[in-house]
Coordinates of C-alpha atoms in Angstrom, one line a residue:
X125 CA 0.0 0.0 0.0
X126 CA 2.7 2.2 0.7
X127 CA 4.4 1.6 -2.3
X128 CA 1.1 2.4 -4.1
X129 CA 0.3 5.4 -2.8
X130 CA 4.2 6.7 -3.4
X131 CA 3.9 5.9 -6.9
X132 CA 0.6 8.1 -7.2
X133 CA 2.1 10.7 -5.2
X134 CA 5.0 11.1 -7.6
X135 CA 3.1 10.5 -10.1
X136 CA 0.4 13.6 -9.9
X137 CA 4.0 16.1 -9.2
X138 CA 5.0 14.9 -12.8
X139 CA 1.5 15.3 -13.9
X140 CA 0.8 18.8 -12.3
X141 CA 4.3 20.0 -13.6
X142 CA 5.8 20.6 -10.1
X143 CA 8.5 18.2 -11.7
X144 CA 10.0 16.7 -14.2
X145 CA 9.8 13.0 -15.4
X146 CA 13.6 12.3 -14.8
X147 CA 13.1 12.7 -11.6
X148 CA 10.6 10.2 -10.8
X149 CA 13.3 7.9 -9.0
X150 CA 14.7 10.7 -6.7
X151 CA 11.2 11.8 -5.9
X152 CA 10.1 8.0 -4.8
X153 CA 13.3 8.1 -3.0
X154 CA 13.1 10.9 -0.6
X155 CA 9.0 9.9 -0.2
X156 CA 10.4 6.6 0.8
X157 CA 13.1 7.8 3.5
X158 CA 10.5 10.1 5.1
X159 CA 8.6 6.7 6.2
X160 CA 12.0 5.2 7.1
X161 CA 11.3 2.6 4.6
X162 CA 14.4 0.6 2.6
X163 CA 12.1 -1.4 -0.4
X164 CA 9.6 -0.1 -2.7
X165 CA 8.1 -2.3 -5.2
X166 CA 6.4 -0.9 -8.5
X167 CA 3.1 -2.2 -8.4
X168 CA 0.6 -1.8 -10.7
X169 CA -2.2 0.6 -10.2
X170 CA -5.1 2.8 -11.7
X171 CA -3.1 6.5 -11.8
X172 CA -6.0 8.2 -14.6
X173 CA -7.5 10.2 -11.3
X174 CA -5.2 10.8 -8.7
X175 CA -6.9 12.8 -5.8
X176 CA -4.2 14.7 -4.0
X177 CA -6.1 14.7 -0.9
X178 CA -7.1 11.1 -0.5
X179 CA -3.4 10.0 -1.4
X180 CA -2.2 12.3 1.5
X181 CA -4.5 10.6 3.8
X182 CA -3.2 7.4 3.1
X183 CA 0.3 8.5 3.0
X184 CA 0.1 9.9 7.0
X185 CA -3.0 7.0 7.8
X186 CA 0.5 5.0 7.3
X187 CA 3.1 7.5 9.0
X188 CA 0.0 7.2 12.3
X189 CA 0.1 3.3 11.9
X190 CA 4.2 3.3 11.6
X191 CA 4.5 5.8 14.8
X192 CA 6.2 8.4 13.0
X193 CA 3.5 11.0 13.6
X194 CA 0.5 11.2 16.2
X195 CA -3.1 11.1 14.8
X196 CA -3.4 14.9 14.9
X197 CA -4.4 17.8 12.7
X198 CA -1.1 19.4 13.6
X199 CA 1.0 16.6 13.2
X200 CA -0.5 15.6 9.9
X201 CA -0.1 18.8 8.7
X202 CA 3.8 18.9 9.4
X203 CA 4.4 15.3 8.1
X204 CA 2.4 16.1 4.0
X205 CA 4.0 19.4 4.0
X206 CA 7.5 17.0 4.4
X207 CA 5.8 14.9 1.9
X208 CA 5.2 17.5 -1.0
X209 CA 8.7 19.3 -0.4
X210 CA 10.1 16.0 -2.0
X211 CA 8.0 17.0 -4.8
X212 CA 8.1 20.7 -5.1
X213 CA 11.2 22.6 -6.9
X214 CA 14.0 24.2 -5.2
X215 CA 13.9 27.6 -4.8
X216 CA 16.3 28.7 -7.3
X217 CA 14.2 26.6 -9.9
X218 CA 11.3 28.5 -8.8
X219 CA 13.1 32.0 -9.2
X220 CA 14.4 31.0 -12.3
X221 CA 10.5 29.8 -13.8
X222 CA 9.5 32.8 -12.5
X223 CA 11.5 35.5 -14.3
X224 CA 11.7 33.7 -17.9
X225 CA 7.9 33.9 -17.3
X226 CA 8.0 37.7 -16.5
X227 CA 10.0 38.1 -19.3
X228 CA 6.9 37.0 -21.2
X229 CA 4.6 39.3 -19.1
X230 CA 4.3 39.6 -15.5
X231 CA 0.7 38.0 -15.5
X232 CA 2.4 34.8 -17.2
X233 CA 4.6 34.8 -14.2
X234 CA 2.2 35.4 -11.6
X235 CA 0.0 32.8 -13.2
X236 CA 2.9 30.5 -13.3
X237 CA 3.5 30.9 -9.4
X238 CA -0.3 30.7 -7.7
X239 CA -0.3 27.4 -9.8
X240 CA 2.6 25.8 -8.5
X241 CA 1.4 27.3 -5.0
X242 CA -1.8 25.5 -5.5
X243 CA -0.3 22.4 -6.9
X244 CA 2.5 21.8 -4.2
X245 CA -0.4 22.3 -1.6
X246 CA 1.8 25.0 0.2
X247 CA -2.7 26.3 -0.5
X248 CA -4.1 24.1 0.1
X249 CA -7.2 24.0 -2.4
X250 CA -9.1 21.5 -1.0
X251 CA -9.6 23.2 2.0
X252 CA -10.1 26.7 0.6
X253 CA -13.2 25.2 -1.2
X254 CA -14.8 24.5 2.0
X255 CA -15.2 28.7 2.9
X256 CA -18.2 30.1 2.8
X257 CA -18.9 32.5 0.5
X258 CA -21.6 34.8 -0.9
X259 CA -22.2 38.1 -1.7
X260 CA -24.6 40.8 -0.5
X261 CA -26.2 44.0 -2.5
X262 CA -25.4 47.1 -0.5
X263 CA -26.1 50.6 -1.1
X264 CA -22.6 50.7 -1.4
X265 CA -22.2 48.1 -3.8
X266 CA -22.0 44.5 -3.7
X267 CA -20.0 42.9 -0.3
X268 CA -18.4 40.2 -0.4
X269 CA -18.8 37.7 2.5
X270 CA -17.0 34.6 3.7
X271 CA -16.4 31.5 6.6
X272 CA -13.1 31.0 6.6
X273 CA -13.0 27.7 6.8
X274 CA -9.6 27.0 5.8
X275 CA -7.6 27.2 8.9
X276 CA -7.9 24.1 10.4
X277 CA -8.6 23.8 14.0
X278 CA -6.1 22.3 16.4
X279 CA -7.3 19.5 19.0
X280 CA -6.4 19.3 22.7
X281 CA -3.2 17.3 22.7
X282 CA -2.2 20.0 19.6
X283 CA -2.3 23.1 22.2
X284 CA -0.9 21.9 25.1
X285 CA 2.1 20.5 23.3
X286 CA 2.3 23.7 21.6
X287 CA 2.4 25.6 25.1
X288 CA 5.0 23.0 26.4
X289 CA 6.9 23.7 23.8
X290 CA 10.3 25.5 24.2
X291 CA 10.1 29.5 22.9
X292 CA 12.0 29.6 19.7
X293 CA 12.9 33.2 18.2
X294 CA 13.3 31.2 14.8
X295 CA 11.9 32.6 12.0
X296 CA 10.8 35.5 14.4
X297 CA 7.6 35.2 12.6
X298 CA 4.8 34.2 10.0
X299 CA 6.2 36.9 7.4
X300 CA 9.9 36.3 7.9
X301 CA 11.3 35.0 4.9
X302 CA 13.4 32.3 7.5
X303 CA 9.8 30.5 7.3
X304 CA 11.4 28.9 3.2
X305 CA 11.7 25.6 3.7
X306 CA 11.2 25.7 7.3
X307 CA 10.1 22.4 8.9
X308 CA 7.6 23.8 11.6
X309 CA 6.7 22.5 15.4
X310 CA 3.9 22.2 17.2
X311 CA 3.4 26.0 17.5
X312 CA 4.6 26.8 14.0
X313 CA 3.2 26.0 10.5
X314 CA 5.3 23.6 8.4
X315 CA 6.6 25.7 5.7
X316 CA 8.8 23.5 3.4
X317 CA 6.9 23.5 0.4
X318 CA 6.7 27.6 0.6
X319 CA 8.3 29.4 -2.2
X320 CA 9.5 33.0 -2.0
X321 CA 10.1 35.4 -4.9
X322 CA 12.4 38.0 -4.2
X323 CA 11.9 41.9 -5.6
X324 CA 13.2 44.7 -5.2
X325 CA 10.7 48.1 -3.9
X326 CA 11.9 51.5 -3.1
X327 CA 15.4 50.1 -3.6
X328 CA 15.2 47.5 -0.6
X329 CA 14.8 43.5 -0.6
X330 CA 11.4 41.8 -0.1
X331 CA 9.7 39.1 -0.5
X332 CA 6.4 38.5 -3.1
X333 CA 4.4 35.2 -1.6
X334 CA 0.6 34.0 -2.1
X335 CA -1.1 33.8 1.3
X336 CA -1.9 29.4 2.0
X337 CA -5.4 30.5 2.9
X338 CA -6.7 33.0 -0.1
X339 CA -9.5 35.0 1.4
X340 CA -9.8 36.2 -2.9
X341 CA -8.0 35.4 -6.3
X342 CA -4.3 35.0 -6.1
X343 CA -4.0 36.7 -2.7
X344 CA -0.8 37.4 -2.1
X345 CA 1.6 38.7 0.1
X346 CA 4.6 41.2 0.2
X347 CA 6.9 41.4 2.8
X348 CA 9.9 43.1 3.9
X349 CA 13.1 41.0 3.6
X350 CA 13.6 42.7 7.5
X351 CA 11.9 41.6 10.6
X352 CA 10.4 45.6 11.3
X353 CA 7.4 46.7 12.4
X354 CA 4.8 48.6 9.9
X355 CA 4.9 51.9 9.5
X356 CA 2.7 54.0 7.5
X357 CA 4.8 56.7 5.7
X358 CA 5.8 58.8 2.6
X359 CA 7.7 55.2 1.8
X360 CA 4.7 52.8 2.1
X361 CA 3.4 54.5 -1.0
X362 CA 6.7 54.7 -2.7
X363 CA 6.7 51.1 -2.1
X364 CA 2.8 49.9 -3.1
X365 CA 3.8 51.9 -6.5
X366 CA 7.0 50.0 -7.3
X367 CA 5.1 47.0 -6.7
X368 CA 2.7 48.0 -8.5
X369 CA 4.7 49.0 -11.8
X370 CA 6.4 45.7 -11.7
X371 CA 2.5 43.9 -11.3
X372 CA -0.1 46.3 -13.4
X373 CA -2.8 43.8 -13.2
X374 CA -2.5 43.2 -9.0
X375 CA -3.5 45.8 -6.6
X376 CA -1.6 46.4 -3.4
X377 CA -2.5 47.3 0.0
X378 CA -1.6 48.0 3.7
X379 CA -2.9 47.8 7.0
X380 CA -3.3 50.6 9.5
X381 CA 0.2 51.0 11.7
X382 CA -2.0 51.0 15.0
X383 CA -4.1 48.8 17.1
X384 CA -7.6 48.1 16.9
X385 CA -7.5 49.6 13.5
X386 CA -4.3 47.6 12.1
X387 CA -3.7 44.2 11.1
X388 CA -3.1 40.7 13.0
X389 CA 1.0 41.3 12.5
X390 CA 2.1 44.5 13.1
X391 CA 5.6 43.1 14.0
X392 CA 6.5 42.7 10.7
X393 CA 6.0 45.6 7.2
X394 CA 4.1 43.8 4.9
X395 CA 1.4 44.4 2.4
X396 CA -1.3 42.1 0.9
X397 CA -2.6 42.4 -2.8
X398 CA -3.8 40.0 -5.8
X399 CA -6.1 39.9 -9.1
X400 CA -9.6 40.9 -7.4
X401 CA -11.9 43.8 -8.0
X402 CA -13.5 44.7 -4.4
X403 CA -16.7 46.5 -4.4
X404 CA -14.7 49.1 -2.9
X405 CA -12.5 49.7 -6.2
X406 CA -16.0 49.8 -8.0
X407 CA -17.3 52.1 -5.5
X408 CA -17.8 56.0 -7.5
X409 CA -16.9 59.3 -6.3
X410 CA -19.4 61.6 -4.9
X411 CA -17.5 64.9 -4.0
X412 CA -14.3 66.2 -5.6
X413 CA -11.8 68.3 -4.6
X414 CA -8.5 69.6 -5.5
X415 CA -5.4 70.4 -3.1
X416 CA -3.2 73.6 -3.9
X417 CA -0.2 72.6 -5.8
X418 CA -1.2 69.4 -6.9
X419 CA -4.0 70.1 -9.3
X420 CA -3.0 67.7 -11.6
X421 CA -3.9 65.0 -9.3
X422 CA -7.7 63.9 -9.6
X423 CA -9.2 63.8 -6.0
X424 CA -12.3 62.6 -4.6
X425 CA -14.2 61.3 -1.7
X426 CA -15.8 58.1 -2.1
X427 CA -19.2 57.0 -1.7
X428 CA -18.2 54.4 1.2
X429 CA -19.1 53.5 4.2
X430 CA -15.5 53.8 5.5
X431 CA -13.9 57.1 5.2
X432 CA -12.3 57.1 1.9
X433 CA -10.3 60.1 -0.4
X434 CA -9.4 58.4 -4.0
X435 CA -5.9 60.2 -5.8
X436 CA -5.5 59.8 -9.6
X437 CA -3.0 60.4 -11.9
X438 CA -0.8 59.3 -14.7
X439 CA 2.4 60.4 -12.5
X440 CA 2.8 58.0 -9.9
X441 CA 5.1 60.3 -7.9
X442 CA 2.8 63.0 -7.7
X443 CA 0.4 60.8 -5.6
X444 CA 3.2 59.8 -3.7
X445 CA 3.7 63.4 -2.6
X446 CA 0.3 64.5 -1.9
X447 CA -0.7 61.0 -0.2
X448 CA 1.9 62.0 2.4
X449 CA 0.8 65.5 2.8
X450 CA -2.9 64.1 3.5
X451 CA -1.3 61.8 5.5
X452 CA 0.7 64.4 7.5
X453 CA -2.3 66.4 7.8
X454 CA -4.5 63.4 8.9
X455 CA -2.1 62.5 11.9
X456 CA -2.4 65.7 13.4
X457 CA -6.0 66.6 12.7
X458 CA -8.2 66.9 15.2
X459 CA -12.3 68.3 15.0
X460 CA -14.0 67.9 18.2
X461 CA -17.5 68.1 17.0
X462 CA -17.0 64.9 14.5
X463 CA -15.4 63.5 17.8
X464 CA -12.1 63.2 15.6
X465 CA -8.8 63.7 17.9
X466 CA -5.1 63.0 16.6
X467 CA -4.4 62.2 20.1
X468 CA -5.4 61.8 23.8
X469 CA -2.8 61.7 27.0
X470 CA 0.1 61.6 24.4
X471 CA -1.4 58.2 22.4
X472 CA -1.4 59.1 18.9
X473 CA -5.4 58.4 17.0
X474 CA -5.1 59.1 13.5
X475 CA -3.5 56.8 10.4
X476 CA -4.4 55.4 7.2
X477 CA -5.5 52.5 5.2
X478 CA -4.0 53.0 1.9
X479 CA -4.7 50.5 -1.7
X480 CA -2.6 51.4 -4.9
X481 CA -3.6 50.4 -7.9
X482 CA -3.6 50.8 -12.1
X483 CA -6.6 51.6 -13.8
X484 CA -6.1 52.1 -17.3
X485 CA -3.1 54.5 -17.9
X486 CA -4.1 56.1 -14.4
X487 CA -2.2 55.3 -11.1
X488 CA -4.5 55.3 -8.5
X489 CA -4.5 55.1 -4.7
X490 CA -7.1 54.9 -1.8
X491 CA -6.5 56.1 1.3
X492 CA -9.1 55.2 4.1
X493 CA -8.9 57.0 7.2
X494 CA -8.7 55.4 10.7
X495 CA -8.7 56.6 13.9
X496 CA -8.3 54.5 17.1
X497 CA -10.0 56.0 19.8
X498 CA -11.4 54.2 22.3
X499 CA -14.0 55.0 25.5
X500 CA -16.0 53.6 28.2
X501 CA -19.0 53.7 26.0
X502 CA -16.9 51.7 23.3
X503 CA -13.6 50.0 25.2
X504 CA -12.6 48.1 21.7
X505 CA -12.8 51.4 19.6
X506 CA -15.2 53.9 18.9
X507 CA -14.6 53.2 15.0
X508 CA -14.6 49.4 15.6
X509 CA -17.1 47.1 15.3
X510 CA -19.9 48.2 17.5
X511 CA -20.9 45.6 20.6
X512 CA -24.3 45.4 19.1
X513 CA -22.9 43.5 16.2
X514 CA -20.1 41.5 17.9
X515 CA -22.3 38.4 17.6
X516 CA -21.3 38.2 13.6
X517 CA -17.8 40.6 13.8
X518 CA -16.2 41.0 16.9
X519 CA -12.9 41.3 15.3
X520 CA -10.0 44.1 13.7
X521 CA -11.3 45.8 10.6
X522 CA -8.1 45.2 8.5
X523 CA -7.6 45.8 4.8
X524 CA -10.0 43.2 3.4
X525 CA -12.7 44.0 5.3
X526 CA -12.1 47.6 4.3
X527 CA -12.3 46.9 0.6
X528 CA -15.5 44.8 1.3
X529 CA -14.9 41.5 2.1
X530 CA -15.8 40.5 5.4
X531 CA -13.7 37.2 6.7
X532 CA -15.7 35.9 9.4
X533 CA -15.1 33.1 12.1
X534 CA -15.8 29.7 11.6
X535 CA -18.0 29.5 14.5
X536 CA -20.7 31.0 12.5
X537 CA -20.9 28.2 10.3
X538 CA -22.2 25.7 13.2
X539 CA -24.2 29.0 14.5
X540 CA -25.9 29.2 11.3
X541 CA -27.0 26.1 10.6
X542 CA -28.0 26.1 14.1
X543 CA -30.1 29.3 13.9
X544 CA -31.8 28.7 10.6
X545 CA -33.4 25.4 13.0
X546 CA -34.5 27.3 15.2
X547 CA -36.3 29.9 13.4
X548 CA -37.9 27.6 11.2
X549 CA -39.1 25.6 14.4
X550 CA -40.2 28.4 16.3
X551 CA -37.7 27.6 18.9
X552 CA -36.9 30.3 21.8
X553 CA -33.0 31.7 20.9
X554 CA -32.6 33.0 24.1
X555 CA -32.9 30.1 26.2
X556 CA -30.6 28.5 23.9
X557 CA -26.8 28.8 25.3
X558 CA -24.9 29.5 21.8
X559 CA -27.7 31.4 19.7
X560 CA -29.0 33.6 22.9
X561 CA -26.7 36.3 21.7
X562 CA -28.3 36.1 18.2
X563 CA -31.8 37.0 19.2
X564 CA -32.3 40.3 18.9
X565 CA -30.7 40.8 15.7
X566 CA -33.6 37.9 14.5
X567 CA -36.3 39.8 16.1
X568 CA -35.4 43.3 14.4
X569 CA -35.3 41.4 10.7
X570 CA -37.9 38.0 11.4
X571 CA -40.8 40.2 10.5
X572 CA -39.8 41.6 7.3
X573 CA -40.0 37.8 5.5
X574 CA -41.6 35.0 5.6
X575 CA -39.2 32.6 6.1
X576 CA -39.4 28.7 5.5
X577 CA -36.8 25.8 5.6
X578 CA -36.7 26.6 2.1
X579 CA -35.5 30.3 2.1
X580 CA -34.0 30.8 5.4
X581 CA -30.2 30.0 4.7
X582 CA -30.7 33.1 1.8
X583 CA -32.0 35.2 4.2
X584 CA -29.5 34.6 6.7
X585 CA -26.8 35.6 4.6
X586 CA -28.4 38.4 3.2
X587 CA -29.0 39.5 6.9
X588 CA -25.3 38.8 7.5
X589 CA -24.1 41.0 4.7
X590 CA -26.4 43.6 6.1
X591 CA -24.0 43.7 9.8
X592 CA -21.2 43.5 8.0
X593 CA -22.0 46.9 5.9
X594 CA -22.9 48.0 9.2
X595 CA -19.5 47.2 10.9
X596 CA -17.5 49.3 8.2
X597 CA -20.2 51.9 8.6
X598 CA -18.9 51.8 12.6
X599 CA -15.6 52.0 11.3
X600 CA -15.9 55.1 9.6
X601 CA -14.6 58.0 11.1
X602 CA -16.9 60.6 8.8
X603 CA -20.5 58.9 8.4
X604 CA -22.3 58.5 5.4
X605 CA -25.0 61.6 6.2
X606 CA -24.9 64.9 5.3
X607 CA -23.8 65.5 8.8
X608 CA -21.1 63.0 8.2
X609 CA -20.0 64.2 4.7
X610 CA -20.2 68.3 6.0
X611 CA -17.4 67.0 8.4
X612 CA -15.3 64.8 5.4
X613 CA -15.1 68.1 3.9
X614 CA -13.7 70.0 6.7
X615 CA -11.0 68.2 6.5
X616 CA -10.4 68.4 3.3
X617 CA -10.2 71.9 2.8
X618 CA -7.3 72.0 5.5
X619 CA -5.3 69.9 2.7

């Protein structure tokens, strides 16, 4: 069996192109010294539909029965990621695929490294299809909405080995580069079937990777080559603009540099991009403005539930310069009656969300405006996710949810299911332990439908798209009113 299921292994790298047929033997012989097994026998077998996934199963079924691995979701995961990395190229290979590809065009050589990112299962596809996903029609356009399902969840036995585990400083995180190739433990992702590309933006080394869990189409991410923490400056945009020359058809984006209104990973300057359109990008302008001096840049504010000012033109560096004179302005604005303050006690309040991309012969950047205030009314952020709503998003508004796709937990899966029962059945939510906190957010929509088993998982979703524009609605410092909008422009007319 083992000898079988090698065979088929080796046999879908040569057939998804992650190698060559010459090295067939040198492939069966590193599968076969990861099981510490001397003989192999070439046996016949059916190898017209090889399913990655169920040949992996078999693969660490065996590594459980042989005792190499425990029976764990962890442990699994370590052992196929050692498993595929005897299949995948070496990194020079990969570099050197890459840019005969760009030479081509860069989409050739993008589209050449998301498929071999897919086939050596550093994404893992078969996961990925289990998300959630749907979309929702906003005033603001269409949301997009999804379960991440992907990430899978550890057990018991996983976690406290993990917290026995000795602290290791090595890589010093998710984004260092250290992670090629890396083995992994208990408390750190496998990594040895993870490719890098190296490029060079705003004359410094980074790294250009595709994340393992895609949230959206070929999402990648761009690190620095240095462990430092993000900053949001005149160079950020230098930086999303070389990437962007060297990638037309990708956008490029950035968290906040702050908490609350920042990213998981502020530890480590990285971006996130990929070949999406977000219902932000669609999104039109409804107010423009110019700033004195830089009237050849196009600028406008955008009709979004976040606060968002949208620069055009065909001179990248002339964005570049007014992006940082908003952003300078921004940092140290304050307007008491929009409850806007740069800073309180010394903490600074004020940065940016900024997205760079190319539309048509235009160079074009976003930049949403954040603000991390927080009070006793609202302890998690005044421009956060509001408690009312913390039953569906409880969690940072980051970059993706700013563009408009909302990545929710996976307990909302189980919750939903659950819910859409309940409703059919008449059941009472609030004497029910897990959908108590989901019962008054029923009650306000239950009586505009009339819902059956039939329709109640659409309306669900619809409903959850619904919270979800209203948590970037919360996270908008300017709201979308006239009130809201008469304050938007205050600002800008200090620019």
């Amino acid at each position: 069996m083992l000898s079988e299921n090698i065979k088929k292994l080796v046999q879908y790298g040569i057939s998804s192109g992650l190698m060559p047929e010459c090295e067939r033997v040198y492939a069966t012989n590193l599968l076969l010294e990861c099981f510490h097994e001397d003989e192999y026998t070439d046996v016949e077998c059916d190898m017209s539909n090889i399913v990655l996934e169920e040949v992996l199963k078999d693969l660490l079924d065996e590594a459980v029965q042989r005792g190499i691995i425990e029976d764990s979701i962890v442990y699994r995961d370590l052992f196929d990621t050692k498993l595929m990395n005897c299949l995948t190229p070496r990194p020079a290979e990969v570099q050197r695929v890459f840019k005969e590809k760009y030479e081509e065009s860069p989409q050739e050589a993008t589209n050449y490294f998301y498929g071999l990112s897919r086939a050596s299962d550093y994404i893992r596809t078969y996961r990925v299809k289990k998300d959630l996903k749907w979309t929702v029609d906003t005033d603001y356009g269409t949301l997009d909405v999804t379960i991440n399902l992907s990430k899978p969840e550890k057990d018991p036995k996983a976690i406290a080995a993990a917290k026995n585990a000795p602290q290791s400083a090595y890589p010093k995180c998710l984004l260092c580069v250290e992670n090629e190739g890396y083995a992994g433990r208990a408390n750190h992702p496998a990594r040895e079937n993870h490719r890098i590309i190296p490029i060079r933006i705003n004359d410094s080394d980074w790294g250009f990777q595709y994340s393992p869990y895609v949230y959206y189409n070929e999402h990648c991410i761009v690190f620095n080559g240095q462990h430092t923490p993000m900053k949001i400056e005149k160079a950020t945009f230098v930086k999303l603009f070389d990437f962007i020359k060297l990638f037309p058809h990708y956008f490029l984006g950035s968290n906040a540099d702050l908490p609350i209104v920042g990213g998981s990973i502020l530890s480590h300057d990285h971006f996130q991009g990929g070949h999406y359109t977000f219902a932000m990008e669609k999104a039109p302008i409804i107010d423009t403005f110019s700033v004195k001096g830089y009237e050849d840049v196009t600028c406008g504010i955008v009709k979004w539930p976040l606060s968002v000012i949208r620069l055009q033109c065909k001179d990248e560096k002339r964005i570049i310069d007014l992006a940082d004179h908003i952003l300078g302005a921004w940092r140290g604005y304050t307007d008491e009656a929009a409850f806007v303050f740069a800073e309180t006690d010394g903490e600074p309040h004020n940065t940016i969300t900024p997205i760079a991309r190319k539309r048509g012969d235009l160079f074009e950047l976003d930049l949403a405006l954040r603000n991390n205030i927080t009070t006793e009314e609202h302890p998690l952020g005044v421009y956060h996710p509001h408690e009312k709503l913390h039953h569906i998003k409880k969690e940072n508004i980051g970059l993706i949810e700013v563009m408009g796709l909302a990545v929710l937990p996976s307990r909302l899966k189980g919750e939903l299911e659950q819910l859409a029962d309940a409703i059919v059945s008449g059941k009472n939510l609030r004497k029910d332990e897990v959908l108590a906190k989901h019962a008054d957010w029923v009650d306000e929509f239950k009586g505009n439908y009339t819902i059956t088993k039939d329709n109640v998982e659409e309306i669900l979703q619809k409903e959850v798209g619904i919270v979800f524009c209203k948590v970037l609605e919360d996270a908008g410092v300017f709201k979308c009113s006239e009130e809201g909008l008469e304050a938007f422009r205050r600002f800008v007319s200090t620019l």
